Coordinates of C-alpha atoms and ligand atoms in Angstrom, one line a residue:
X1 CA -8.1 56.5 10.1
X2 CA -11.1 56.2 7.9
X3 CA -13.7 53.5 7.6
X4 CA -12.2 52.3 4.3
X5 CA -8.9 51.3 5.9
X6 CA -10.7 49.5 8.7
X7 CA -12.7 47.5 6.1
X8 CA -9.6 46.8 4.1
X9 CA -7.7 45.6 7.2
X10 CA -10.7 43.6 8.4
X11 CA -11.0 41.7 5.1
X12 CA -7.3 41.1 5.0
X13 CA -7.1 39.8 8.6
X14 CA -10.2 37.6 8.0
X15 CA -8.8 36.1 4.9
X16 CA -5.6 35.3 6.9
X17 CA -7.6 33.7 9.7
X18 CA -9.6 31.6 7.2
X19 CA -6.6 30.6 5.2
X20 CA -4.7 29.4 8.3
X21 CA -7.7 28.2 10.2
X22 CA -6.3 30.2 13.1
X23 CA -6.4 33.7 14.5
X24 CA -3.1 35.1 13.3
X25 CA -0.9 37.5 15.4
X26 CA -1.2 41.2 14.6
X27 CA 2.5 41.3 13.8
X28 CA 2.3 38.5 11.3
X29 CA -0.7 40.1 9.4
X30 CA 1.0 43.5 9.5
X31 CA 4.3 42.1 8.2
X32 CA 2.6 40.3 5.3
X33 CA 0.5 43.4 4.5
X34 CA 3.5 45.7 4.5
X35 CA 5.4 43.2 2.3
X36 CA 2.7 43.3 -0.3
X37 CA 1.9 47.0 0.0
X38 CA 5.1 48.9 0.9
X39 CA 3.2 52.2 0.3
X40 CA 1.3 51.5 3.5
X41 CA 4.4 51.5 5.7
X42 CA 3.9 55.0 7.1
X43 CA 0.6 53.8 8.6
X44 CA 2.2 50.8 10.3
X45 CA 1.6 52.1 13.9
X46 CA -2.1 53.0 13.5
X47 CA -2.7 49.8 11.6
X48 CA -1.1 47.7 14.3
X49 CA -3.5 49.1 17.0
X50 CA -6.5 48.7 14.7
X51 CA -5.5 45.1 13.9
X52 CA -5.4 44.2 17.5
X53 CA -9.1 45.2 17.8
X54 CA -10.0 43.5 14.6
X55 CA -8.3 40.2 15.5
X56 CA -9.9 40.2 18.9
X57 CA -13.3 40.4 17.1
X58 CA -12.3 37.7 14.6
X59 CA -11.2 35.6 17.6
X60 CA -14.7 35.5 18.9
X61 CA -16.0 33.8 15.8
X62 CA -15.6 30.1 15.0
X63 CA -14.1 29.0 11.8
X64 CA -17.4 28.6 10.0
X65 CA -18.5 32.0 11.0
X66 CA -15.3 33.4 9.7
X67 CA -15.7 31.7 6.3
X68 CA -19.3 32.8 6.0
X69 CA -18.3 36.4 6.9
X70 CA -15.5 36.4 4.3
X71 CA -17.8 35.0 1.7
X72 CA -20.2 37.9 2.4
X73 CA -17.6 40.6 2.4
X74 CA -15.0 39.5 -0.1
X75 CA -15.8 36.3 -1.9
X76 CA -12.9 36.8 -4.3
X77 CA -10.4 36.4 -1.3
X78 CA -12.0 33.1 -0.4
X79 CA -11.8 31.6 -3.9
X80 CA -8.1 32.3 -4.3
X81 CA -7.3 30.1 -1.4
X82 CA -9.5 27.2 -2.5
X83 CA -8.2 27.3 -6.0
X84 CA -4.7 27.0 -4.7
X85 CA -5.7 24.0 -2.5
X86 CA -7.1 22.1 -5.5
X87 CA -3.8 22.5 -7.4
X88 CA -1.7 20.8 -4.7
X89 CA -0.6 17.2 -5.2
X90 CA 2.4 15.4 -6.7
X91 CA 3.5 15.6 -10.3
X92 CA 2.1 12.9 -12.6
X93 CA 4.2 9.8 -13.3
X94 CA 5.4 8.8 -16.7
X95 CA 5.5 5.2 -18.0
X96 CA 2.2 4.3 -16.4
X97 CA 0.7 1.2 -18.0
X98 CA -2.9 0.1 -18.4
X99 CA -2.8 -1.8 -15.2
X100 CA -1.5 1.2 -13.2
X101 CA 1.7 1.0 -11.3
X102 CA 3.5 -1.5 -9.0
X103 CA 5.4 0.2 -6.2
X104 CA 6.7 -0.8 -2.8
X105 CA 7.3 0.4 0.7
X106 CA 10.4 -1.4 1.8
X107 CA 11.3 -0.8 5.4
X108 CA 13.9 -2.8 7.4
X109 CA 12.4 -4.3 10.6
X110 CA 15.1 -2.7 12.7
X111 CA 12.9 -0.6 15.0
X112 CA 9.7 1.4 15.0
X113 CA 8.9 3.5 12.0
X114 CA 9.3 7.3 12.3
X115 CA 8.3 10.4 10.4
X116 CA 11.1 9.8 7.9
X117 CA 9.7 6.4 6.9
X118 CA 6.2 7.9 6.5
X119 CA 7.4 9.9 3.6
X120 CA 8.4 6.9 1.5
X121 CA 5.2 5.1 2.6
X122 CA 2.9 8.0 1.7
X123 CA 4.6 9.1 -1.5
X124 CA 4.3 5.6 -2.9
X125 CA 0.8 5.2 -1.6
X126 CA -0.2 8.5 -3.3
X127 CA 0.6 7.1 -6.7
X128 CA -1.0 3.7 -6.1
X129 CA -4.2 5.6 -5.2
X130 CA -3.9 7.8 -8.2
X131 CA -3.1 5.2 -10.9
X132 CA -4.3 1.9 -9.3
X133 CA -2.1 -1.2 -9.4
X134 CA -0.2 -2.9 -6.6
X135 CA 1.4 -1.7 -3.5
X136 CA 3.8 -4.2 -2.0
X137 CA 5.0 -4.0 1.6
X138 CA 8.4 -5.6 1.4
X139 CA 10.0 -6.3 4.7
X140 CA 13.7 -6.1 4.1
X141 CA 14.9 -8.5 6.8
X142 CA 18.1 -10.0 5.4
X143 CA 20.4 -8.5 8.1
X144 CA 20.1 -10.8 11.2
X145 CA 22.0 -8.2 13.2
X146 CA 19.2 -5.7 12.9
X147 CA 16.1 -8.0 13.1
X148 CA 14.3 -9.1 16.2
X149 CA 10.8 -10.5 16.8
X150 CA 9.8 -7.3 18.5
X151 CA 10.8 -5.3 15.5
X152 CA 8.4 -7.1 13.2
X153 CA 5.6 -6.4 15.5
X154 CA 6.5 -2.7 15.8
X155 CA 6.7 -2.4 12.0
X156 CA 3.4 -4.1 11.3
X157 CA 1.5 -2.1 13.9
X158 CA 3.0 1.1 12.5
X159 CA 2.1 0.2 8.9
X160 CA -1.4 -0.5 10.0
X161 CA -1.6 2.9 11.7
X162 CA -0.4 4.6 8.5
X163 CA -3.4 3.2 6.7
X164 CA -1.6 2.7 3.4
X165 CA -3.2 0.5 0.7
X166 CA -1.0 -2.5 0.8
X167 CA -1.9 -5.3 -1.6
X168 CA 0.8 -7.9 -0.7
X169 CA 3.3 -8.4 2.1
X170 CA 6.6 -9.9 1.1
X171 CA 9.2 -11.0 3.6
X172 CA 12.6 -11.1 2.1
X173 CA 13.6 -13.8 4.5
X174 CA 11.0 -16.1 2.8
X175 CA 12.9 -15.6 -0.5
X176 CA 16.4 -16.8 0.4
X177 CA 16.2 -19.7 -2.2
X178 CA 15.4 -17.1 -4.9
X179 CA 18.4 -15.0 -4.0
X180 CA 20.6 -18.1 -3.9
X181 CA 19.4 -19.2 -7.3
X182 CA 20.0 -15.8 -8.9
X183 CA 23.3 -15.6 -7.1
X184 CA 24.4 -18.8 -8.7
X185 CA 23.2 -17.7 -12.1
X186 CA 25.3 -14.5 -11.8
X187 CA 28.3 -16.6 -10.8
X188 CA 27.7 -19.0 -13.7
X189 CA 27.5 -16.0 -16.1
X190 CA 30.9 -14.8 -14.9
X191 CA 29.2 -11.7 -13.4
X192 CA 30.2 -12.4 -9.8
X193 CA 33.0 -14.2 -8.0
X194 CA 33.8 -15.6 -4.6
X195 CA 36.3 -13.5 -2.8
X196 CA 38.3 -14.9 0.1
X197 CA 40.6 -11.9 0.5
X198 CA 41.0 -10.3 3.9
X199 CA 38.5 -7.4 3.8
X200 CA 41.3 -4.9 4.6
X201 CA 43.4 -6.1 1.8
X202 CA 40.5 -6.0 -0.6
X203 CA 39.8 -2.4 0.4
X204 CA 43.4 -1.3 -0.2
X205 CA 43.5 -2.9 -3.6
X206 CA 40.1 -1.6 -4.6
X207 CA 41.0 1.9 -3.5
X208 CA 44.0 1.8 -5.8
X209 CA 41.9 0.4 -8.7
X210 CA 43.6 -3.0 -8.5
X211 CA 41.9 -6.3 -9.0
X212 CA 42.1 -8.8 -6.1
X213 CA 43.6 -12.2 -6.7
X214 CA 40.1 -13.8 -6.6
X215 CA 38.7 -11.8 -9.5
X216 CA 40.1 -14.1 -12.2
X217 CA 39.0 -17.4 -10.7
X218 CA 37.2 -19.6 -13.2
X219 CA 33.5 -20.1 -13.1
X220 CA 33.8 -23.8 -12.0
X221 CA 36.0 -22.9 -9.0
X222 CA 33.6 -20.1 -8.1
X223 CA 30.6 -22.4 -8.2
X224 CA 32.4 -24.9 -6.0
X225 CA 33.3 -22.2 -3.5
X226 CA 29.7 -21.0 -3.6
X227 CA 28.4 -24.5 -2.7
X228 CA 30.9 -24.7 0.2
X229 CA 29.8 -21.2 1.3
X230 CA 26.2 -22.3 1.4
X231 CA 27.1 -25.6 3.1
X232 CA 28.6 -23.8 6.0
X233 CA 32.3 -24.7 5.2
X234 CA 33.4 -21.1 5.9
X235 CA 33.2 -18.9 8.9
X236 CA 31.8 -15.4 9.0
X237 CA 34.2 -12.9 7.4
X238 CA 36.2 -15.5 5.5
X239 CA 34.3 -15.3 2.2
X240 CA 32.0 -13.0 0.2
X241 CA 30.5 -12.9 -3.2
X242 CA 31.3 -9.8 -5.3
X243 CA 29.8 -8.5 -8.5
X244 CA 32.3 -7.9 -11.2
X245 CA 31.8 -4.2 -12.0
X246 CA 34.6 -1.9 -13.1
X247 CA 37.5 -2.0 -10.8
X248 CA 38.7 1.4 -12.1
X249 CA 35.3 3.1 -11.8
X250 CA 35.8 6.7 -10.6
X251 CA 33.6 6.0 -7.6
X252 CA 35.3 3.4 -5.3
X253 CA 31.8 2.5 -4.0
X254 CA 30.9 1.1 -7.4
X255 CA 34.0 -1.2 -7.6
X256 CA 33.2 -4.9 -7.2
X257 CA 30.8 -4.5 -4.3
X258 CA 29.7 -7.4 -2.1
X259 CA 26.3 -9.1 -2.7
X260 CA 26.4 -12.1 -0.3
X261 CA 28.0 -12.6 3.1
X262 CA 27.9 -15.1 6.0
X263 CA 26.3 -14.0 9.2
X264 CA 26.5 -16.7 11.9
X265 CA 25.3 -14.6 14.8
X266 CA 22.8 -13.7 16.0
X267 CA 20.5 -16.4 14.5
X268 CA 17.8 -15.0 12.2
X269 CA 14.3 -15.3 13.8
X270 CA 12.7 -16.4 10.5
X271 CA 15.3 -18.5 8.6
X272 CA 18.2 -21.0 9.3
X273 CA 20.7 -20.3 6.5
X274 CA 24.0 -18.6 7.3
X275 CA 24.4 -16.9 3.9
X276 CA 22.6 -13.6 3.4
X277 CA 22.2 -11.4 0.4
X278 CA 23.2 -7.7 0.8
X279 CA 20.6 -5.2 0.1
X280 CA 21.7 -4.2 -3.4
X281 CA 21.3 -7.8 -4.6
X282 CA 18.0 -8.7 -2.8
X283 CA 16.5 -5.3 -3.7
X284 CA 17.4 -5.6 -7.4
X285 CA 16.2 -9.1 -7.7
X286 CA 12.9 -8.4 -5.9
X287 CA 12.2 -5.1 -7.7
X288 CA 12.5 -7.0 -10.9
X289 CA 10.7 -10.2 -10.0
X290 CA 7.9 -8.4 -8.2
X291 CA 7.5 -6.2 -11.3
X292 CA 8.1 -2.7 -9.8
X293 CA 7.4 0.0 -12.3
X294 CA 8.4 2.9 -10.2
X295 CA 10.6 3.2 -7.1
X296 CA 10.5 6.2 -4.8
X297 CA 13.5 6.1 -2.4
X298 CA 15.6 8.6 -0.5
X299 CA 18.6 10.4 -2.0
X300 CA 20.9 8.3 0.2
X301 CA 20.1 5.4 -2.2
X302 CA 21.4 7.1 -5.3
X303 CA 24.6 5.1 -5.2
X304 CA 22.6 1.9 -4.6
X305 CA 20.5 2.7 -7.7
X306 CA 23.8 2.8 -9.7
X307 CA 25.1 -0.3 -8.1
X308 CA 21.9 -2.2 -8.8
X309 CA 22.2 -1.2 -12.5
X310 CA 25.1 -3.7 -12.8
X311 CA 22.9 -6.5 -11.6
X312 CA 20.1 -5.4 -14.0
X313 CA 22.5 -5.2 -16.9
X314 CA 23.9 -8.7 -16.3
X315 CA 20.5 -10.2 -16.3
X316 CA 19.3 -8.1 -19.2
X317 CA 16.5 -6.6 -17.1
X318 CA 15.1 -3.1 -17.5
X319 CA 15.3 -0.9 -14.5
X320 CA 12.2 0.7 -13.0
X321 CA 11.8 4.5 -13.0
X322 CA 13.4 5.8 -9.9
X323 CA 12.8 9.0 -7.9
X324 CA 15.2 10.0 -5.2
X325 CA 13.8 12.5 -2.7
X326 CA 16.0 14.8 -0.7
X327 CA 17.0 14.5 2.9
X328 CA 14.5 15.6 5.5
X329 CA 15.9 16.8 8.9
X330 CA 13.5 16.8 11.8
X331 CA 15.0 19.3 14.2
X332 CA 16.8 17.8 17.2
X333 CA 14.4 14.9 17.5
X334 CA 16.2 11.6 17.9
X335 CA 15.4 9.2 15.1
X336 CA 18.2 6.7 15.3
X337 CA 17.0 3.4 16.5
X338 CA 20.1 2.7 18.6
X339 CA 19.9 6.1 20.3
X340 CA 16.2 5.7 21.0
X341 CA 16.8 2.2 22.4
X342 CA 19.7 3.5 24.6
X343 CA 17.4 6.3 25.9
X344 CA 14.6 3.9 26.7
X345 CA 17.1 1.6 28.5
X346 CA 18.5 4.4 30.6
X347 CA 15.0 5.7 31.5
X348 CA 15.4 9.0 29.6
X349 CA 12.4 8.0 27.4
X350 CA 9.4 6.1 28.7
X351 CA 9.2 3.9 25.6
X352 CA 8.9 4.0 21.8
X353 CA 5.9 6.3 22.2
X354 CA 7.7 8.8 24.4
X355 CA 6.5 12.3 23.5
X356 CA 10.0 13.5 22.7
X357 CA 10.6 11.0 19.9
X358 CA 9.7 11.3 16.3
X359 CA 8.3 7.8 16.0
X360 CA 4.9 7.2 14.6
X361 CA 3.9 5.8 18.0
X362 CA 4.8 9.1 19.7
X363 CA 3.0 11.0 17.0
X364 CA -0.1 8.8 17.4
X365 CA 0.0 9.2 21.2
X366 CA -0.1 12.9 20.8
X367 CA -3.2 12.7 18.8
X368 CA -1.9 13.3 15.3
X369 CA -4.1 11.5 12.7
X370 CA -2.3 9.4 10.0
X371 CA -4.2 11.5 7.5
X372 CA -2.5 14.6 8.7
X373 CA 0.9 13.0 8.4
X374 CA -0.1 11.9 4.9
X375 CA -1.1 15.4 3.9
X376 CA 2.1 16.9 5.3
X377 CA 4.2 14.4 3.5
X378 CA 2.4 14.8 0.1
X379 CA 2.9 18.5 0.7
X380 CA 6.6 18.1 1.1
X381 CA 6.6 16.0 -2.1
X382 CA 9.2 14.1 -4.0
X383 CA 11.8 16.8 -4.8
X384 CA 15.5 16.2 -4.4
X385 CA 16.2 19.4 -2.4
X386 CA 17.1 18.7 1.2
X387 CA 14.5 20.2 3.5
X388 CA 13.7 20.8 7.2
X389 CA 10.6 19.1 8.3
X390 CA 8.1 21.7 9.4
X391 CA 6.2 20.8 12.5
X392 CA 4.1 23.8 11.9
X393 CA 2.9 22.2 8.7
X394 CA 2.1 19.0 10.4
X395 CA 0.2 21.0 13.1
X396 CA -1.8 22.8 10.5
X397 CA -2.6 19.5 8.6
X398 CA -3.7 17.9 11.9
X399 CA -5.7 20.9 12.9
X400 CA -7.6 20.9 9.6
X401 CA -8.7 17.3 10.5
X402 CA -9.4 17.6 14.2
X403 CA -10.8 21.1 14.5
X404 CA -14.1 20.3 12.9
X405 CA -14.7 17.2 15.1
X406 CA -12.9 17.6 18.4
X407 CA -15.1 18.4 21.3
X408 CA -14.3 21.5 23.3
X409 CA -13.6 21.5 27.0
X410 CA -12.1 23.8 29.6
X411 CA -8.7 22.9 31.0
X412 CA -7.3 25.2 33.6
X413 CA -3.6 25.0 33.9
X414 CA -1.9 25.9 37.2
X415 CA -5.3 26.5 38.8
X416 CA -6.1 29.1 41.4
X417 CA -9.3 28.7 43.4
X418 CA -11.1 32.1 43.4
X419 CA -14.3 33.5 44.8
X420 CA -16.3 35.9 42.6
X421 CA -18.3 38.4 44.5
X422 CA -21.2 40.5 43.5
X423 CA -23.1 38.0 41.3
X424 CA -25.6 35.3 41.9
X425 CA -25.5 31.7 40.6
X426 CA -25.5 31.2 36.8
X427 CA -25.4 28.4 34.3
X428 CA -23.0 28.7 31.4
X429 CA -23.6 26.6 28.3
X430 CA -20.6 26.7 26.0
X431 CA -20.9 24.9 22.7
X432 CA -19.4 21.4 22.5
X433 CA -18.1 22.3 19.0
X434 CA -18.7 25.7 17.5
X435 CA -18.2 24.2 14.0
X436 CA -21.2 21.8 14.6
X437 CA -23.8 23.4 16.7
X438 CA -26.0 20.3 16.4
X439 CA -23.7 18.7 19.0
X440 CA -25.2 21.0 21.6
X441 CA -23.8 22.5 24.7
X442 CA -22.1 21.5 27.9
X443 CA -23.3 22.8 31.2
X444 CA -21.1 24.5 33.8
X445 CA -22.8 25.7 36.9
X446 CA -21.4 28.8 38.5
X447 CA -22.0 29.1 42.2
X448 CA -19.3 31.5 43.2
X449 CA -16.1 29.5 43.6
X450 CA -14.1 28.8 40.4
X451 CA -10.7 27.7 39.2
X452 CA -8.8 30.2 37.0
X453 CA -5.3 29.9 35.4
X454 CA -3.0 31.5 37.9
X455 CA -1.0 33.3 35.1
X456 CA -4.0 35.3 34.1
X457 CA -4.5 36.9 37.5
X458 CA -3.0 40.3 37.3
X459 CA -3.9 43.2 39.6
X460 CA -6.4 45.6 38.1
X461 CA -7.1 43.5 35.0
X462 CA -10.5 42.8 33.6
X463 CA -11.0 39.2 32.5
X464 CA -13.8 37.9 30.3
X465 CA -14.8 34.5 31.7
X466 CA -15.6 32.5 28.6
X467 CA -19.4 32.1 28.1
X468 CA -20.1 33.8 31.5
X469 CA -19.3 37.4 32.3
X470 CA -16.6 39.9 33.1
X471 CA -14.7 40.1 36.3
X472 CA -12.2 42.6 37.7
X473 CA -9.1 41.3 39.5
X474 CA -7.7 43.0 42.6
X475 CA -4.6 41.8 44.3
X476 CA -4.4 42.3 48.1
X477 CA -2.2 40.9 50.9
X478 CA -4.6 37.9 51.2
X479 CA -4.3 37.0 47.5
X480 CA -6.7 37.9 44.7
X481 CA -10.2 39.0 45.0
X482 CA -12.4 39.0 41.9
X483 CA -15.5 41.0 41.4
X484 CA -18.3 40.7 38.9
X485 CA -18.0 43.4 36.3
X486 CA -21.0 43.1 34.0
X487 CA -22.0 40.8 31.2
X488 CA -21.2 43.1 28.2
X489 CA -18.9 41.6 25.6
X490 CA -18.5 45.0 24.1
X491 CA -17.1 46.4 27.3
X492 CA -14.7 43.5 27.6
X493 CA -13.5 44.2 24.0
X494 CA -13.1 47.9 24.7
X495 CA -10.9 47.0 27.8
X496 CA -9.0 44.4 25.7
X497 CA -10.0 41.9 28.4
X498 CA -8.4 38.6 28.1
X499 CA -10.9 35.8 27.5
X500 CA -10.2 33.0 29.9
X501 CA -11.4 29.5 30.6
X502 CA -12.6 28.7 34.1
X503 CA -14.1 25.7 36.0
X504 CA -16.6 25.6 38.9
X505 CA -15.0 24.3 42.0
X506 CA -17.3 21.3 42.1
X507 CA -16.8 20.4 38.4
X508 CA -13.0 20.1 38.2
X509 CA -11.2 16.9 37.6
X510 CA -7.4 16.8 38.1
X511 CA -5.7 16.6 34.7
X512 CA -2.1 16.2 33.7
X513 CA -1.2 17.6 30.3
X514 CA 2.0 16.0 28.9
X515 CA 3.8 18.4 26.6
X516 CA 7.3 18.1 25.0
X517 CA 8.4 20.8 27.4
X518 CA 7.1 19.1 30.6
X519 CA 3.9 18.2 32.4
X520 CA 1.3 20.9 33.2
X521 CA -0.9 20.1 36.2
X522 CA -4.4 21.4 36.0
X523 CA -8.1 20.7 36.2
X524 CA -10.5 19.9 33.4
X525 CA -14.3 19.3 32.9
X526 CA -15.3 15.8 34.3
X527 CA -16.8 14.9 30.9
X528 CA -13.3 14.8 29.5
X529 CA -13.2 11.3 31.0
X530 CA -15.6 10.1 28.3
X531 CA -13.1 11.0 25.6
X532 CA -10.5 8.2 26.1
X533 CA -8.2 7.9 23.0
X534 CA -9.9 10.8 21.3
X535 CA -8.6 14.2 20.6
X536 CA -10.3 17.1 22.3
X537 CA -9.7 20.8 22.2
X538 CA -8.8 22.4 25.5
X539 CA -10.1 25.9 24.8
X540 CA -7.3 28.5 24.6
X541 CA -4.7 25.8 25.3
X542 CA -4.8 23.5 22.3
X543 CA -5.6 20.1 21.0
X544 CA -4.7 17.1 23.1
X545 CA -5.3 13.3 23.1
X546 CA -6.9 11.8 26.1
X547 CA -4.4 9.1 27.0
X548 CA -5.8 7.6 30.2
X549 CA -8.7 8.1 32.5
X550 CA -9.4 7.0 36.1
X551 CA -12.2 7.7 38.6
X552 CA -10.2 10.6 39.9
X553 CA -8.0 12.0 37.1
X554 CA -7.2 12.3 33.5
X555 CA -3.9 12.2 31.6
X556 CA -3.7 14.0 28.2
X557 CA -1.0 14.4 25.6
X558 CA -0.6 17.8 23.9
X559 CA -0.6 17.9 20.1
X560 CA -0.6 21.6 19.1
X561 CA -2.4 24.8 19.4
Ligands
LIG1 N1 15.1 -0.9 3.0 C1 15.6 0.3 2.5 C2 15.4 1.4 3.5 O1 14.6 1.3 4.3 C3 14.9 0.8 1.2 C4 15.3 0.1 0.1 C5 15.1 0.8 -1.2 O2 14.5 1.8 -1.4 O3 15.6 0.2 -2.2 O4 16.2 2.4 3.4

């Protein structure tokens, strides 16, 4: 192995570490390298060993140091990455007027918002920020069966957390008279009719492309039935208003769909009428009256976009420009409101912010910043292809935000109390944040007895106690004994000593770390208790949000490595 290969590997690994803001695994670096340079495959074994050493060295640097080093050694590798970063973003919109765009985020208040909703919220927000204009939060609450007082609160608090630039809030339940008036217009124009058929009968007729007997009622009779419908002379299920489309349309879903219905129960928390518009009608009327220029919605609304075209055409309105983004699956995380609700009721989940859920409340509790969710969603973009949501991307987006600011602490999981022999008392002063040395240091006083992660104690192994010294572990019948083994970092490197976090016996506060895989009991630095609601980095463990603090213990929620 010559010096050139080492240099080459060093630069390559360093570039990787800078690019991902993380120390990569040797296997990953090697895989990528061999992919790009198949001619190096015969050297895979030697490179692998060398990479192990190099990555350990790189692991000792903080992210600023890595960047500076790469800048010195190979500035061309640094530029590549930054250039790429500047190019990311969503494609420009067409049909943007002088005043910018008018767009909307239109959730139903049927439960808390989850990651899926954040995509619509942030994609729209992206364009409002880019072009200026208006961003309307439209609360689509015309289905009394899905609306409760609690749901409004959940929705508003989630929207606030998202931090989107909302200019107006519109409640559809405040606009019932508008829908009634446009409904009446459509009936008067002969574009809609009152249908009193049994719904089963209508479905059969529709499926065989046959008109129902109500379709040819005259306008006067339709208007009189409409008045009776509004006056409460019909029961739920007895009557509906249908748009006259094309009864032999190849897609049965387009045939004379319903636009108003009666819902008697449960009562709506915000309005008293019994007649409610269905979403295709209220959405079409609102998108037009509120002046939407562009609509970004999920692919599951493609059929609705087509249905709504009938309404636009009757009124002679021009449709906005639509984008339908593909489906996004989020692993096996539960997103359905009813399933979450059932899980909370049965005690399977602790609440809407249970760490196992994909709600924004759960994401917030784990210490993800809304900005990270925004970046991850803009990264996913507006394409129609179905995708799997990548948690790793969200972790990376969040890490880019919290890494520069999060204070560092030691958290020792599954702690084992150990005595270190052969060394006198010391004071260790690890940096509060290696990215920002001005923040200073913390003070950990070593007086002989310390807590160490039990899993790191292996007979014969050398450990490098972070910011302290090396120790050698020996296992005997009485447990482990640890002996001071010098201060030299070089020696630790040569021995491939694991660097471990530790805590003085008298400076250890019980800490429960909640992770999706269970709770890890450990001890942390007492100063962690000053970080309530903030994200910290537990060195070598990962980033976590401090969720609650008492005199005697701390509870933290794990975000990511
Ligand atoms: N309220 C609908 C939803 O949350 C969105 C309506 C639309 O994009 O037209 O799926």
